[in-house]
Amino acid sequence: MPQSEWTDVEGGPGGEKGSESQPGWSERLLHVTWANFLVTMSTGGIAVVIGQQPHTFRGLQTIGKVVFIFDLVLLITIITLTVQRFVRKPELLWRSLRNPGECLFLPAVWLSVADIIICMQLYASSSTGNWLTVTIRVLFWFYVATVLIMASLLYLDLFTARRMTNHDIIPAWLLPMLPVMLTGTIAGSIASSQPPGQAIAILVAGLTCQGLGFWASIAMYGPFITRLMKIGLPAPNLRPGLMIAVSPPAFTALALINMSQATPAATSYFSSHPTASETLQVIALATGIFLWALSFWWFVVTVCAILLGVKKMEFHLVWYGLLFPNVGWTISTISIGNALGSNAVTWVSTAMSLLLITAYLCVLLMHARAIWRGGILWPGKDEDKDT
């Protein structure tokens, strides 16, 4: 998108026209778009990172639980604000689903749900009864069915109702597949606490969806890189969105390693192939390291691209794209370090976690500042500006 589209409109809180031309909060709240769920997607991801740290200290789990509760509060708040938008103007719901600039962020809702399911396993399963194990299993299958339908319909709409050029190819095209891909991550997180028969079914579904999400995402790398080669980098405000490309290899590495470790060794296929479980773990670890490097490359490219335009950047919700992909990359590093028994790798993952949390706090502060100054939640400033 042209950079000029993201500059402040006159009359904002920091503009020249003063308060007389400023829209009230009633009007501003009509611009709570689907992209706002990037906030809960990232906050939940931070809670997951905290809960899986290889080097812990007393109170760390409590901090993780506080972040998880904060994420739940944010999610309820954003859902409420989204509902009020569509209740007040029902026609905005259909417009939001037909506007590619906004509907591509709809998957952030389900990525937020994925974080919640994983956090339930991390922070609540050890202190509750069997009912939570069953609840998590039901939520998993509901999640699988819903994200498959959502991804199919969103891409079908893009394939049939849009005629996009090379200029329109953006990293957000990957978003509809990310919830499908997170199925493998959820499966790897919850399978070990499920009954063996249920665990096998969950792991097979996780691997199936992980394969679908990974290969579909990889297929989009080609036209996206072609776009970068022919047209160049996106506008500075949107460059943090390049980090989305880190997600497919990072979450695939994480899912493969965790799912291989969660496989019930004496159940079904594995009971008649005693060495299969160990062999699977070795292959998963090697593949995970293989994929980790691709995430590293995308990370370096994105950071360099941001630094080239950092002086021209103003806050946009796509900045949260800096966080969630690196959640997967950080946790995959943790999993690789644990599997290798490497203290050096786990300390690297701890450093990555600290940087990620620092980045989250900075983006959160910039978000609050943008709301106060009218950079977002303002007519013509949000993803719904074309509707």
mmCIF file of C-alpha atoms in Angstrom, residues 49-382:
data_model
loop_
_atom_site.group_PDB
_atom_site.id
_atom_site.type_symbol
_atom_site.label_atom_id
_atom_site.label_comp_id
_atom_site.label_asym_id
_atom_site.label_seq_id
_atom_site.Cartn_x
_atom_site.Cartn_y
_atom_site.Cartn_z
ATOM 1 C CA VAL A 49 6.609 -18.318 25.951
ATOM 2 C CA ILE A 50 6.761 -17.577 29.682
ATOM 3 C CA GLY A 51 5.186 -20.931 30.507
ATOM 4 C CA GLN A 52 7.767 -22.898 28.502
ATOM 5 C CA GLN A 53 10.995 -21.271 29.685
ATOM 6 C CA PRO A 54 13.891 -23.724 30.120
ATOM 7 C CA HIS A 55 15.421 -21.600 32.895
ATOM 8 C CA THR A 56 12.861 -20.726 35.528
ATOM 9 C CA PHE A 57 12.737 -18.962 38.866
ATOM 10 C CA ARG A 58 10.255 -18.785 41.684
ATOM 11 C CA GLY A 59 7.208 -16.812 40.602
ATOM 12 C CA LEU A 60 7.703 -17.226 36.856
ATOM 13 C CA GLN A 61 4.620 -19.409 36.531
ATOM 14 C CA THR A 62 2.648 -16.801 38.451
ATOM 15 C CA ILE A 63 3.809 -14.130 36.018
ATOM 16 C CA GLY A 64 2.708 -16.365 33.151
ATOM 17 C CA LYS A 65 -0.719 -16.842 34.733
ATOM 18 C CA VAL A 66 -1.104 -13.076 35.186
ATOM 19 C CA VAL A 67 -0.276 -12.512 31.512
ATOM 20 C CA PHE A 68 -2.755 -15.245 30.577
ATOM 21 C CA ILE A 69 -5.501 -13.595 32.639
ATOM 22 C CA PHE A 70 -4.599 -10.232 31.092
ATOM 23 C CA ASP A 71 -4.961 -11.864 27.669
ATOM 24 C CA LEU A 72 -8.424 -13.165 28.583
ATOM 25 C CA VAL A 73 -9.478 -9.683 29.724
ATOM 26 C CA LEU A 74 -8.186 -8.168 26.486
ATOM 27 C CA LEU A 75 -9.967 -10.822 24.429
ATOM 28 C CA ILE A 76 -13.305 -10.237 26.163
ATOM 29 C CA THR A 77 -12.869 -6.473 25.744
ATOM 30 C CA ILE A 78 -12.050 -6.649 22.034
ATOM 31 C CA ILE A 79 -14.880 -9.131 21.385
ATOM 32 C CA THR A 80 -17.279 -6.749 23.149
ATOM 33 C CA LEU A 81 -16.063 -3.762 21.123
ATOM 34 C CA THR A 82 -16.291 -5.760 17.895
ATOM 35 C CA VAL A 83 -19.854 -6.863 18.672
ATOM 36 C CA GLN A 84 -20.938 -3.301 19.462
ATOM 37 C CA ARG A 85 -19.565 -2.190 16.105
ATOM 38 C CA PHE A 86 -21.660 -4.715 14.190
ATOM 39 C CA VAL A 87 -24.744 -4.279 16.388
ATOM 40 C CA ARG A 88 -24.735 -0.537 15.869
ATOM 41 C CA LYS A 89 -24.153 -0.863 12.110
ATOM 42 C CA PRO A 90 -24.963 -4.420 10.945
ATOM 43 C CA GLU A 91 -23.906 -3.645 7.377
ATOM 44 C CA LEU A 92 -20.316 -3.272 8.583
ATOM 45 C CA LEU A 93 -20.088 -7.018 9.247
ATOM 46 C CA TRP A 94 -20.607 -7.906 5.595
ATOM 47 C CA ARG A 95 -18.330 -5.084 4.474
ATOM 48 C CA SER A 96 -15.568 -6.271 6.804
ATOM 49 C CA LEU A 97 -15.760 -9.764 5.328
ATOM 50 C CA ARG A 98 -15.654 -8.452 1.766
ATOM 51 C CA ASN A 99 -12.770 -6.046 2.296
ATOM 52 C CA PRO A 100 -9.483 -7.950 1.800
ATOM 53 C CA GLY A 101 -7.615 -5.321 3.789
ATOM 54 C CA GLU A 102 -9.671 -6.249 6.850
ATOM 55 C CA CYS A 103 -10.905 -9.818 6.388
ATOM 56 C CA LEU A 104 -7.357 -11.167 6.078
ATOM 57 C CA PHE A 105 -6.986 -10.381 9.790
ATOM 58 C CA LEU A 106 -9.999 -12.515 10.762
ATOM 59 C CA PRO A 107 -7.678 -15.512 11.447
ATOM 60 C CA ALA A 108 -6.172 -13.532 14.335
ATOM 61 C CA VAL A 109 -9.344 -14.428 16.258
ATOM 62 C CA TRP A 110 -8.537 -18.142 15.982
ATOM 63 C CA LEU A 111 -4.852 -17.643 16.629
ATOM 64 C CA SER A 112 -5.939 -16.020 19.896
ATOM 65 C CA VAL A 113 -8.071 -19.081 20.635
ATOM 66 C CA ALA A 114 -5.092 -21.361 19.939
ATOM 67 C CA ASP A 115 -3.067 -19.457 22.547
ATOM 68 C CA ILE A 116 -5.857 -19.890 25.077
ATOM 69 C CA ILE A 117 -6.063 -23.657 24.555
ATOM 70 C CA ILE A 118 -2.287 -23.997 25.001
ATOM 71 C CA CYS A 119 -2.321 -21.746 28.079
ATOM 72 C CA MET A 120 -5.129 -23.811 29.600
ATOM 73 C CA GLN A 121 -2.865 -26.837 29.254
ATOM 74 C CA LEU A 122 0.205 -25.003 30.582
ATOM 75 C CA TYR A 123 -1.297 -23.221 33.560
ATOM 76 C CA ALA A 124 -4.481 -25.022 34.575
ATOM 77 C CA SER A 125 -4.255 -28.730 33.742
ATOM 78 C CA SER A 126 -2.059 -29.621 36.733
ATOM 79 C CA SER A 127 -4.452 -28.104 39.272
ATOM 80 C CA THR A 128 -7.798 -29.286 37.898
ATOM 81 C CA GLY A 129 -9.578 -32.575 37.420
ATOM 82 C CA ASN A 130 -10.245 -34.736 34.398
ATOM 83 C CA TRP A 131 -12.958 -32.352 33.247
ATOM 84 C CA LEU A 132 -10.369 -29.893 31.905
ATOM 85 C CA THR A 133 -8.640 -32.655 29.918
ATOM 86 C CA VAL A 134 -11.960 -33.457 28.272
ATOM 87 C CA THR A 135 -12.721 -29.767 27.736
ATOM 88 C CA ILE A 136 -9.375 -29.177 26.040
ATOM 89 C CA ARG A 137 -9.960 -32.187 23.791
ATOM 90 C CA VAL A 138 -13.391 -30.916 22.762
ATOM 91 C CA LEU A 139 -11.997 -27.437 22.129
ATOM 92 C CA PHE A 140 -9.237 -28.945 19.987
ATOM 93 C CA TRP A 141 -11.641 -30.766 17.656
ATOM 94 C CA PHE A 142 -13.918 -27.737 17.449
ATOM 95 C CA TYR A 143 -10.873 -25.607 16.608
ATOM 96 C CA VAL A 144 -9.736 -28.022 13.877
ATOM 97 C CA ALA A 145 -13.115 -28.056 12.157
ATOM 98 C CA THR A 146 -13.563 -24.290 12.361
ATOM 99 C CA VAL A 147 -10.135 -23.218 11.100
ATOM 100 C CA LEU A 148 -10.278 -25.625 8.160
ATOM 101 C CA ILE A 149 -13.616 -24.168 7.089
ATOM 102 C CA MET A 150 -12.443 -20.593 7.660
ATOM 103 C CA ALA A 151 -9.206 -21.024 5.692
ATOM 104 C CA SER A 152 -11.035 -22.681 2.794
ATOM 105 C CA LEU A 153 -13.696 -19.974 2.564
ATOM 106 C CA LEU A 154 -11.282 -17.053 2.923
ATOM 107 C CA TYR A 155 -8.987 -18.329 0.204
ATOM 108 C CA LEU A 156 -11.926 -19.277 -2.016
ATOM 109 C CA ASP A 157 -13.167 -15.711 -1.716
ATOM 110 C CA LEU A 158 -9.739 -14.343 -2.615
ATOM 111 C CA PHE A 159 -9.461 -16.760 -5.557
ATOM 112 C CA THR A 160 -12.877 -15.964 -7.030
ATOM 113 C CA ALA A 161 -13.858 -12.439 -6.023
ATOM 114 C CA ARG A 162 -10.522 -10.646 -6.283
ATOM 115 C CA ARG A 163 -8.210 -9.824 -9.139
ATOM 116 C CA MET A 164 -4.963 -8.886 -7.454
ATOM 117 C CA THR A 165 -1.689 -7.795 -9.022
ATOM 118 C CA ASN A 166 1.900 -8.187 -7.855
ATOM 119 C CA HIS A 167 1.484 -4.925 -5.936
ATOM 120 C CA ASP A 168 -1.185 -6.549 -3.744
ATOM 121 C CA ILE A 169 0.900 -9.499 -2.561
ATOM 122 C CA ILE A 170 1.455 -8.985 1.164
ATOM 123 C CA PRO A 171 2.546 -11.250 4.045
ATOM 124 C CA ALA A 172 -1.002 -11.154 5.427
ATOM 125 C CA TRP A 173 -1.916 -13.648 2.681
ATOM 126 C CA LEU A 174 -0.321 -16.246 4.971
ATOM 127 C CA LEU A 175 -2.651 -15.458 7.881
ATOM 128 C CA PRO A 176 -5.616 -17.690 6.915
ATOM 129 C CA MET A 177 -3.284 -20.718 6.988
ATOM 130 C CA LEU A 178 -1.626 -19.922 10.315
ATOM 131 C CA PRO A 179 -4.560 -21.166 12.467
ATOM 132 C CA VAL A 180 -4.510 -24.430 10.487
ATOM 133 C CA MET A 181 -0.782 -24.686 11.108
ATOM 134 C CA LEU A 182 -1.250 -24.023 14.839
ATOM 135 C CA THR A 183 -3.247 -27.263 15.022
ATOM 136 C CA GLY A 184 0.053 -29.138 15.144
ATOM 137 C CA THR A 185 1.378 -26.868 17.878
ATOM 138 C CA ILE A 186 -1.754 -27.400 19.969
ATOM 139 C CA ALA A 187 -1.612 -31.157 19.388
ATOM 140 C CA GLY A 188 1.993 -31.301 20.554
ATOM 141 C CA SER A 189 1.084 -29.342 23.687
ATOM 142 C CA ILE A 190 -1.979 -31.325 24.790
ATOM 143 C CA ALA A 191 -1.459 -34.893 23.519
ATOM 144 C CA SER A 192 0.691 -36.085 26.423
ATOM 145 C CA SER A 193 -2.118 -35.396 28.922
ATOM 146 C CA GLN A 194 -4.805 -37.146 26.867
ATOM 147 C CA PRO A 195 -5.713 -40.881 26.992
ATOM 148 C CA PRO A 196 -3.439 -42.819 24.572
ATOM 149 C CA GLY A 197 -6.174 -43.586 22.047
ATOM 150 C CA GLN A 198 -7.322 -39.950 21.995
ATOM 151 C CA ALA A 199 -3.714 -38.755 21.854
ATOM 152 C CA ILE A 200 -3.012 -40.700 18.664
ATOM 153 C CA ALA A 201 -6.074 -39.210 16.956
ATOM 154 C CA ILE A 202 -5.061 -35.704 18.066
ATOM 155 C CA LEU A 203 -1.499 -36.166 16.844
ATOM 156 C CA VAL A 204 -2.596 -37.494 13.448
ATOM 157 C CA ALA A 205 -4.950 -34.533 13.020
ATOM 158 C CA GLY A 206 -2.204 -32.179 14.148
ATOM 159 C CA LEU A 207 0.312 -33.596 11.689
ATOM 160 C CA THR A 208 -2.230 -33.515 8.846
ATOM 161 C CA CYS A 209 -3.159 -29.885 9.429
ATOM 162 C CA GLN A 210 0.455 -28.931 10.016
ATOM 163 C CA GLY A 211 1.358 -30.356 6.621
ATOM 164 C CA LEU A 212 -1.500 -28.512 4.931
ATOM 165 C CA GLY A 213 -0.643 -25.198 6.575
ATOM 166 C CA PHE A 214 3.087 -25.514 5.938
ATOM 167 C CA TRP A 215 2.925 -26.465 2.263
ATOM 168 C CA ALA A 216 0.229 -23.911 1.438
ATOM 169 C CA SER A 217 2.307 -21.217 3.134
ATOM 170 C CA ILE A 218 5.500 -22.264 1.392
ATOM 171 C CA ALA A 219 3.669 -22.021 -1.934
ATOM 172 C CA MET A 220 3.038 -18.334 -1.208
ATOM 173 C CA TYR A 221 6.704 -17.621 -0.574
ATOM 174 C CA GLY A 222 7.355 -17.730 -4.333
ATOM 175 C CA PRO A 223 5.053 -14.900 -5.463
ATOM 176 C CA PHE A 224 5.860 -12.925 -2.321
ATOM 177 C CA ILE A 225 9.622 -13.034 -2.972
ATOM 178 C CA THR A 226 8.929 -12.220 -6.625
ATOM 179 C CA ARG A 227 6.999 -9.160 -5.479
ATOM 180 C CA LEU A 228 9.919 -8.055 -3.301
ATOM 181 C CA MET A 229 12.352 -8.566 -6.193
ATOM 182 C CA LYS A 230 10.257 -6.635 -8.736
ATOM 183 C CA ILE A 231 8.615 -3.919 -6.656
ATOM 184 C CA GLY A 232 10.740 -3.654 -3.547
ATOM 185 C CA LEU A 233 9.948 -3.432 0.149
ATOM 186 C CA PRO A 234 6.519 -2.420 1.465
ATOM 187 C CA ALA A 235 5.927 1.016 2.966
ATOM 188 C CA PRO A 236 7.920 1.455 6.215
ATOM 189 C CA ASN A 237 4.792 1.245 8.393
ATOM 190 C CA LEU A 238 3.957 -2.182 6.998
ATOM 191 C CA ARG A 239 7.421 -3.755 7.062
ATOM 192 C CA PRO A 240 6.931 -5.390 10.474
ATOM 193 C CA GLY A 241 4.359 -7.549 8.678
ATOM 194 C CA LEU A 242 7.215 -9.203 6.790
ATOM 195 C CA MET A 243 7.905 -11.066 10.030
ATOM 196 C CA ILE A 244 4.811 -13.210 9.354
ATOM 197 C CA ALA A 245 7.011 -15.191 6.962
ATOM 198 C CA VAL A 246 8.957 -16.438 9.994
ATOM 199 C CA SER A 247 5.887 -18.385 11.165
ATOM 200 C CA PRO A 248 5.549 -21.399 8.808
ATOM 201 C CA PRO A 249 8.994 -22.952 9.366
ATOM 202 C CA ALA A 250 9.113 -21.925 13.030
ATOM 203 C CA PHE A 251 5.767 -23.390 14.038
ATOM 204 C CA THR A 252 6.340 -26.469 11.885
ATOM 205 C CA ALA A 253 9.663 -27.153 13.616
ATOM 206 C CA LEU A 254 8.001 -26.667 16.998
ATOM 207 C CA ALA A 255 5.037 -28.896 16.160
ATOM 208 C CA LEU A 256 7.103 -31.746 14.732
ATOM 209 C CA ILE A 257 9.432 -31.908 17.744
ATOM 210 C CA ASN A 258 6.670 -31.641 20.350
ATOM 211 C CA MET A 259 4.347 -34.077 18.592
ATOM 212 C CA SER A 260 7.111 -36.676 18.237
ATOM 213 C CA GLN A 261 7.852 -36.416 21.945
ATOM 214 C CA ALA A 262 4.163 -36.691 22.882
ATOM 215 C CA THR A 263 3.612 -39.923 20.916
ATOM 216 C CA PRO A 264 2.364 -42.787 23.163
ATOM 217 C CA ALA A 265 5.107 -45.396 22.710
ATOM 218 C CA ALA A 266 2.994 -48.473 23.508
ATOM 219 C CA THR A 267 -0.174 -47.642 21.613
ATOM 220 C CA SER A 268 -1.533 -48.506 18.180
ATOM 221 C CA TYR A 269 1.134 -48.477 15.465
ATOM 222 C CA PHE A 270 3.937 -47.835 17.940
ATOM 223 C CA SER A 271 3.201 -50.933 20.016
ATOM 224 C CA SER A 272 4.168 -53.179 17.080
ATOM 225 C CA HIS A 273 7.136 -51.001 16.071
ATOM 226 C CA PRO A 274 9.118 -50.483 19.286
ATOM 227 C CA THR A 275 11.792 -48.267 17.746
ATOM 228 C CA ALA A 276 9.393 -46.095 15.748
ATOM 229 C CA SER A 277 8.869 -43.525 18.500
ATOM 230 C CA GLU A 278 12.584 -42.910 19.025
ATOM 231 C CA THR A 279 13.235 -42.809 15.285
ATOM 232 C CA LEU A 280 10.410 -40.318 14.840
ATOM 233 C CA GLN A 281 11.925 -38.035 17.485
ATOM 234 C CA VAL A 282 15.312 -38.077 15.753
ATOM 235 C CA ILE A 283 13.771 -37.255 12.363
ATOM 236 C CA ALA A 284 11.586 -34.512 13.892
ATOM 237 C CA LEU A 285 14.575 -32.893 15.601
ATOM 238 C CA ALA A 286 16.692 -32.953 12.433
ATOM 239 C CA THR A 287 13.811 -31.530 10.388
ATOM 240 C CA GLY A 288 13.158 -28.897 13.050
ATOM 241 C CA ILE A 289 16.757 -27.667 12.928
ATOM 242 C CA PHE A 290 16.576 -27.706 9.118
ATOM 243 C CA LEU A 291 13.485 -25.464 9.183
ATOM 244 C CA TRP A 292 14.756 -23.225 11.996
ATOM 245 C CA ALA A 293 17.336 -21.722 9.643
ATOM 246 C CA LEU A 294 14.632 -20.514 7.235
ATOM 247 C CA SER A 295 12.928 -18.637 10.069
ATOM 248 C CA PHE A 296 16.278 -17.119 10.994
ATOM 249 C CA TRP A 297 16.778 -15.876 7.429
ATOM 250 C CA TRP A 298 13.335 -14.242 7.281
ATOM 251 C CA PHE A 299 13.964 -12.678 10.687
ATOM 252 C CA VAL A 300 17.238 -11.084 9.516
ATOM 253 C CA VAL A 301 15.666 -9.817 6.272
ATOM 254 C CA THR A 302 12.735 -8.280 8.155
ATOM 255 C CA VAL A 303 14.889 -6.584 10.799
ATOM 256 C CA CYS A 304 17.138 -5.077 8.112
ATOM 257 C CA ALA A 305 14.096 -3.895 6.131
ATOM 258 C CA ILE A 306 12.656 -2.224 9.227
ATOM 259 C CA LEU A 307 15.944 -0.513 10.049
ATOM 260 C CA LEU A 308 16.113 0.912 6.516
ATOM 261 C CA GLY A 309 12.801 2.725 7.029
ATOM 262 C CA VAL A 310 12.587 3.136 10.783
ATOM 263 C CA LYS A 311 12.690 6.948 10.655
ATOM 264 C CA LYS A 312 9.552 7.019 8.495
ATOM 265 C CA MET A 313 7.512 4.553 10.549
ATOM 266 C CA GLU A 314 4.307 5.333 12.410
ATOM 267 C CA PHE A 315 2.366 2.837 14.466
ATOM 268 C CA HIS A 316 0.101 0.368 12.725
ATOM 269 C CA LEU A 317 -1.550 -2.727 14.158
ATOM 270 C CA VAL A 318 0.533 -4.833 11.806
ATOM 271 C CA TRP A 319 3.432 -4.084 14.185
ATOM 272 C CA TYR A 320 2.089 -6.950 16.302
ATOM 273 C CA GLY A 321 3.327 -9.102 13.447
ATOM 274 C CA LEU A 322 6.763 -8.625 15.003
ATOM 275 C CA LEU A 323 5.680 -10.715 17.984
ATOM 276 C CA PHE A 324 3.579 -13.780 17.216
ATOM 277 C CA PRO A 325 5.871 -15.296 14.537
ATOM 278 C CA ASN A 326 8.794 -14.908 16.918
ATOM 279 C CA VAL A 327 6.796 -16.665 19.624
ATOM 280 C CA GLY A 328 6.891 -19.785 17.445
ATOM 281 C CA TRP A 329 10.554 -19.238 16.583
ATOM 282 C CA THR A 330 11.525 -18.750 20.236
ATOM 283 C CA ILE A 331 9.630 -21.799 21.490
ATOM 284 C CA SER A 332 11.014 -23.923 18.650
ATOM 285 C CA THR A 333 14.492 -22.871 19.812
ATOM 286 C CA ILE A 334 13.558 -23.943 23.342
ATOM 287 C CA SER A 335 12.349 -27.305 22.041
ATOM 288 C CA ILE A 336 15.516 -27.823 19.986
ATOM 289 C CA GLY A 337 17.699 -26.947 22.969
ATOM 290 C CA ASN A 338 15.803 -29.299 25.272
ATOM 291 C CA ALA A 339 15.896 -32.133 22.737
ATOM 292 C CA LEU A 340 19.635 -31.701 22.171
ATOM 293 C CA GLY A 341 20.298 -31.287 25.886
ATOM 294 C CA SER A 342 22.244 -28.147 24.961
ATOM 295 C CA ASN A 343 22.600 -25.556 27.691
ATOM 296 C CA ALA A 344 23.974 -23.064 25.155
ATOM 297 C CA VAL A 345 20.894 -23.306 22.932
ATOM 298 C CA THR A 346 18.475 -22.984 25.857
ATOM 299 C CA TRP A 347 20.289 -19.853 27.051
ATOM 300 C CA VAL A 348 20.011 -18.439 23.543
ATOM 301 C CA SER A 349 16.277 -19.139 23.694
ATOM 302 C CA THR A 350 16.105 -17.347 27.058
ATOM 303 C CA ALA A 351 17.776 -14.294 25.520
ATOM 304 C CA MET A 352 15.315 -14.470 22.615
ATOM 305 C CA SER A 353 12.452 -14.605 25.116
ATOM 306 C CA LEU A 354 13.675 -11.496 26.943
ATOM 307 C CA LEU A 355 13.986 -9.581 23.674
ATOM 308 C CA LEU A 356 10.519 -10.748 22.638
ATOM 309 C CA ILE A 357 8.938 -9.612 25.902
ATOM 310 C CA THR A 358 10.717 -6.254 25.626
ATOM 311 C CA ALA A 359 9.437 -5.835 22.065
ATOM 312 C CA TYR A 360 5.907 -6.712 23.233
ATOM 313 C CA LEU A 361 5.966 -4.019 25.925
ATOM 314 C CA CYS A 362 7.276 -1.449 23.438
ATOM 315 C CA VAL A 363 4.601 -2.269 20.857
ATOM 316 C CA LEU A 364 1.910 -2.168 23.560
ATOM 317 C CA LEU A 365 3.054 1.304 24.640
ATOM 318 C CA MET A 366 3.159 2.511 21.030
ATOM 319 C CA HIS A 367 -0.346 1.111 20.553
ATOM 320 C CA ALA A 368 -1.679 3.067 23.536
ATOM 321 C CA ARG A 369 0.076 6.205 22.268
ATOM 322 C CA ALA A 370 -1.431 5.767 18.790
ATOM 323 C CA ILE A 371 -4.940 5.460 20.239
ATOM 324 C CA TRP A 372 -4.420 8.609 22.309
ATOM 325 C CA ARG A 373 -3.054 10.597 19.369
ATOM 326 C CA GLY A 374 -5.597 9.353 16.823
ATOM 327 C CA GLY A 375 -3.206 7.224 14.808
ATOM 328 C CA ILE A 376 -5.716 4.351 14.931
ATOM 329 C CA LEU A 377 -9.405 4.023 15.810
ATOM 330 C CA TRP A 378 -9.863 7.071 13.613
ATOM 331 C CA PRO A 379 -11.788 7.554 10.361
ATOM 332 C CA GLY A 380 -9.556 6.678 7.431
ATOM 333 C CA LYS A 381 -6.767 5.255 9.590
ATOM 334 C CA ASP A 382 -7.808 1.621 10.092
#
